[in-house]
Amino acid sequence: MENTVNFLELSANAMRADASIEDKNKLFKHFFELEEWIFILPKAQQLPDSNFFISEVDNKLWIFIFTDSDKALTFGKANPERLINDEGGINYLSIKTKEALRILNSLEKSNVYGLQINYGLPGWFVPISSLENIIKFLNIEIK
């Protein structure tokens, strides 16, 4: 899945010490306007009985989501023992944003704290509990 938005540039701008609220709003607006999000799976997982890649960061559980499959593969290659499959690729699911939000809300009830988006590329993060407020604040209609 390709997109024309440069999320690496947007996230670098939004995470600067002097970033404005407009920088952060632009990043989240483009993220929520994506048709679908990429959920990476651990290498041992196969469809249809798969679980999303969730890992602990700073003593909290986070789900790792990517804005396109190339970024997910880059992350996978940086973590081959956990994510690269026998064919040298990654296992992932593309999920429509509206359905992804429903899934994330159910994961919050399972003690998943938040989303790590494009982790380390540079990426950004957000607690699941903040998603609805961000969507309302930015007045975004999720498709």
mmCIF file of C-alpha atoms in Angstrom:
data_model
loop_
_atom_site.group_PDB
_atom_site.id
_atom_site.type_symbol
_atom_site.label_atom_id
_atom_site.label_comp_id
_atom_site.label_asym_id
_atom_site.label_seq_id
_atom_site.Cartn_x
_atom_site.Cartn_y
_atom_site.Cartn_z
ATOM 1 C CA MET A 1 0.000 0.000 0.000
ATOM 2 C CA GLU A 2 1.511 3.306 -1.054
ATOM 3 C CA ASN A 3 0.433 6.757 0.005
ATOM 4 C CA THR A 4 1.528 10.171 -1.166
ATOM 5 C CA VAL A 5 1.816 11.711 2.297
ATOM 6 C CA ASN A 6 5.367 11.834 3.687
ATOM 7 C CA PHE A 7 4.662 10.547 7.180
ATOM 8 C CA LEU A 8 8.340 10.442 8.097
ATOM 9 C CA GLU A 9 8.656 14.170 7.447
ATOM 10 C CA LEU A 10 5.348 14.946 9.168
ATOM 11 C CA SER A 11 6.263 12.930 12.262
ATOM 12 C CA ALA A 12 9.758 14.446 12.433
ATOM 13 C CA ASN A 13 8.176 17.918 12.302
ATOM 14 C CA ALA A 14 5.504 17.072 14.876
ATOM 15 C CA MET A 15 8.023 15.603 17.341
ATOM 16 C CA ARG A 16 10.430 18.584 17.277
ATOM 17 C CA ALA A 17 10.816 20.420 20.579
ATOM 18 C CA ASP A 18 9.449 23.574 18.937
ATOM 19 C CA ALA A 19 6.625 21.818 17.055
ATOM 20 C CA SER A 20 3.358 23.712 16.863
ATOM 21 C CA ILE A 21 -0.091 22.292 17.477
ATOM 22 C CA GLU A 22 -0.641 22.714 13.732
ATOM 23 C CA ASP A 23 2.321 20.368 13.057
ATOM 24 C CA LYS A 24 0.769 17.734 15.314
ATOM 25 C CA ASN A 25 -2.731 18.256 13.916
ATOM 26 C CA LYS A 26 -1.472 17.850 10.345
ATOM 27 C CA LEU A 27 0.206 14.550 11.217
ATOM 28 C CA PHE A 28 -2.875 13.110 12.901
ATOM 29 C CA LYS A 29 -5.247 14.448 10.245
ATOM 30 C CA HIS A 30 -3.353 12.650 7.477
ATOM 31 C CA PHE A 31 -3.072 9.501 9.582
ATOM 32 C CA PHE A 32 -6.808 9.319 10.282
ATOM 33 C CA GLU A 33 -7.610 10.074 6.645
ATOM 34 C CA LEU A 34 -5.761 6.972 5.433
ATOM 35 C CA GLU A 35 -8.093 4.353 3.981
ATOM 36 C CA GLU A 36 -6.371 1.600 5.925
ATOM 37 C CA TRP A 37 -3.626 0.977 8.430
ATOM 38 C CA ILE A 38 -1.010 -1.777 8.413
ATOM 39 C CA PHE A 39 -0.915 -4.110 11.414
ATOM 40 C CA ILE A 40 2.267 -6.152 11.580
ATOM 41 C CA LEU A 41 2.100 -9.744 12.833
ATOM 42 C CA PRO A 42 4.749 -11.785 14.649
ATOM 43 C CA LYS A 43 6.641 -14.036 12.215
ATOM 44 C CA ALA A 44 5.128 -17.243 13.600
ATOM 45 C CA GLN A 45 1.571 -15.993 13.012
ATOM 46 C CA GLN A 46 -0.371 -17.059 9.961
ATOM 47 C CA LEU A 47 -3.793 -16.002 8.777
ATOM 48 C CA PRO A 48 -6.567 -16.462 9.786
ATOM 49 C CA ASP A 49 -5.489 -17.280 13.358
ATOM 50 C CA SER A 50 -3.213 -14.310 13.815
ATOM 51 C CA ASN A 51 -2.518 -11.854 16.586
ATOM 52 C CA PHE A 52 -1.145 -8.367 16.085
ATOM 53 C CA PHE A 53 2.409 -7.513 17.089
ATOM 54 C CA ILE A 54 2.170 -6.024 20.573
ATOM 55 C CA SER A 55 5.223 -5.236 22.640
ATOM 56 C CA GLU A 56 6.080 -3.569 25.919
ATOM 57 C CA VAL A 57 7.596 -0.083 25.858
ATOM 58 C CA ASP A 58 8.166 1.804 29.118
ATOM 59 C CA ASN A 59 6.195 -0.802 31.076
ATOM 60 C CA LYS A 60 3.083 -0.443 28.880
ATOM 61 C CA LEU A 61 1.712 -2.634 26.104
ATOM 62 C CA TRP A 62 1.625 -1.023 22.655
ATOM 63 C CA ILE A 63 0.328 -2.209 19.302
ATOM 64 C CA PHE A 64 2.556 -1.408 16.339
ATOM 65 C CA ILE A 65 0.811 0.151 13.324
ATOM 66 C CA PHE A 66 2.271 1.441 10.070
ATOM 67 C CA THR A 67 1.098 3.865 7.425
ATOM 68 C CA ASP A 68 2.201 1.563 4.594
ATOM 69 C CA SER A 69 3.655 -1.904 4.069
ATOM 70 C CA ASP A 70 7.130 -0.582 3.150
ATOM 71 C CA LYS A 71 7.471 1.056 6.563
ATOM 72 C CA ALA A 72 6.246 -2.141 8.225
ATOM 73 C CA LEU A 73 8.866 -4.144 6.299
ATOM 74 C CA THR A 74 11.616 -1.684 7.312
ATOM 75 C CA PHE A 75 10.615 -2.144 10.948
ATOM 76 C CA GLY A 76 10.469 -5.915 10.459
ATOM 77 C CA LYS A 77 13.989 -6.008 9.034
ATOM 78 C CA ALA A 78 15.220 -4.127 12.111
ATOM 79 C CA ASN A 79 13.608 -6.862 14.271
ATOM 80 C CA PRO A 80 14.132 -10.025 12.194
ATOM 81 C CA GLU A 81 14.074 -12.543 15.041
ATOM 82 C CA ARG A 82 10.523 -11.500 15.929
ATOM 83 C CA LEU A 83 9.047 -10.382 12.614
ATOM 84 C CA ILE A 84 10.777 -11.652 9.452
ATOM 85 C CA ASN A 85 9.153 -14.813 8.113
ATOM 86 C CA ASP A 86 10.888 -17.731 6.372
ATOM 87 C CA GLU A 87 10.467 -16.041 2.992
ATOM 88 C CA GLY A 88 12.326 -12.919 4.183
ATOM 89 C CA GLY A 89 9.219 -10.747 4.394
ATOM 90 C CA ILE A 90 6.688 -9.849 7.034
ATOM 91 C CA ASN A 91 3.191 -10.994 7.809
ATOM 92 C CA TYR A 92 0.732 -8.128 8.050
ATOM 93 C CA LEU A 93 -2.888 -7.156 7.702
ATOM 94 C CA SER A 94 -4.251 -4.056 5.965
ATOM 95 C CA ILE A 95 -7.330 -3.016 7.901
ATOM 96 C CA LYS A 96 -9.770 -0.254 6.989
ATOM 97 C CA THR A 97 -9.375 2.636 9.409
ATOM 98 C CA LYS A 98 -12.918 2.464 10.770
ATOM 99 C CA GLU A 99 -12.560 -1.257 11.534
ATOM 100 C CA ALA A 100 -9.064 -0.685 12.948
ATOM 101 C CA LEU A 101 -10.453 1.837 15.428
ATOM 102 C CA ARG A 102 -13.071 -0.678 16.549
ATOM 103 C CA ILE A 103 -10.341 -3.294 17.068
ATOM 104 C CA LEU A 104 -8.165 -0.842 18.979
ATOM 105 C CA ASN A 105 -11.007 0.075 21.327
ATOM 106 C CA SER A 106 -11.452 -3.614 22.167
ATOM 107 C CA LEU A 107 -7.689 -4.016 22.716
ATOM 108 C CA GLU A 108 -7.708 -1.176 25.227
ATOM 109 C CA LYS A 109 -9.953 -3.366 27.380
ATOM 110 C CA SER A 110 -7.164 -5.990 27.212
ATOM 111 C CA ASN A 111 -4.629 -3.567 28.733
ATOM 112 C CA VAL A 112 -3.073 -2.418 25.449
ATOM 113 C CA TYR A 113 -2.191 1.175 26.243
ATOM 114 C CA GLY A 114 -1.658 2.712 22.835
ATOM 115 C CA LEU A 115 -0.373 2.796 19.287
ATOM 116 C CA GLN A 116 3.241 3.040 18.198
ATOM 117 C CA ILE A 117 2.916 4.354 14.638
ATOM 118 C CA ASN A 118 5.825 3.868 12.200
ATOM 119 C CA TYR A 119 7.968 3.088 15.238
ATOM 120 C CA GLY A 120 11.569 4.232 14.962
ATOM 121 C CA LEU A 121 11.369 5.559 11.396
ATOM 122 C CA PRO A 122 10.762 8.257 13.012
ATOM 123 C CA GLY A 123 7.363 7.502 14.322
ATOM 124 C CA TRP A 124 4.986 8.730 16.947
ATOM 125 C CA PHE A 125 2.624 7.309 19.524
ATOM 126 C CA VAL A 126 -0.776 7.916 20.992
ATOM 127 C CA PRO A 127 -2.806 6.305 23.799
ATOM 128 C CA ILE A 128 -5.881 4.437 22.580
ATOM 129 C CA SER A 129 -7.952 6.476 25.037
ATOM 130 C CA SER A 130 -7.048 9.672 23.128
ATOM 131 C CA LEU A 131 -8.107 8.540 19.647
ATOM 132 C CA GLU A 132 -11.774 9.526 19.856
ATOM 133 C CA ASN A 133 -10.950 12.989 21.224
ATOM 134 C CA ILE A 134 -8.403 13.626 18.476
ATOM 135 C CA ILE A 135 -10.895 12.607 15.798
ATOM 136 C CA LYS A 136 -13.531 14.927 17.274
ATOM 137 C CA PHE A 137 -11.084 17.809 17.718
ATOM 138 C CA LEU A 138 -9.890 17.555 14.113
ATOM 139 C CA ASN A 139 -13.465 17.061 12.877
ATOM 140 C CA ILE A 140 -12.514 14.011 10.815
ATOM 141 C CA GLU A 141 -15.048 11.650 9.302
ATOM 142 C CA ILE A 142 -13.599 8.135 9.445
ATOM 143 C CA LYS A 143 -14.283 6.052 6.344
#
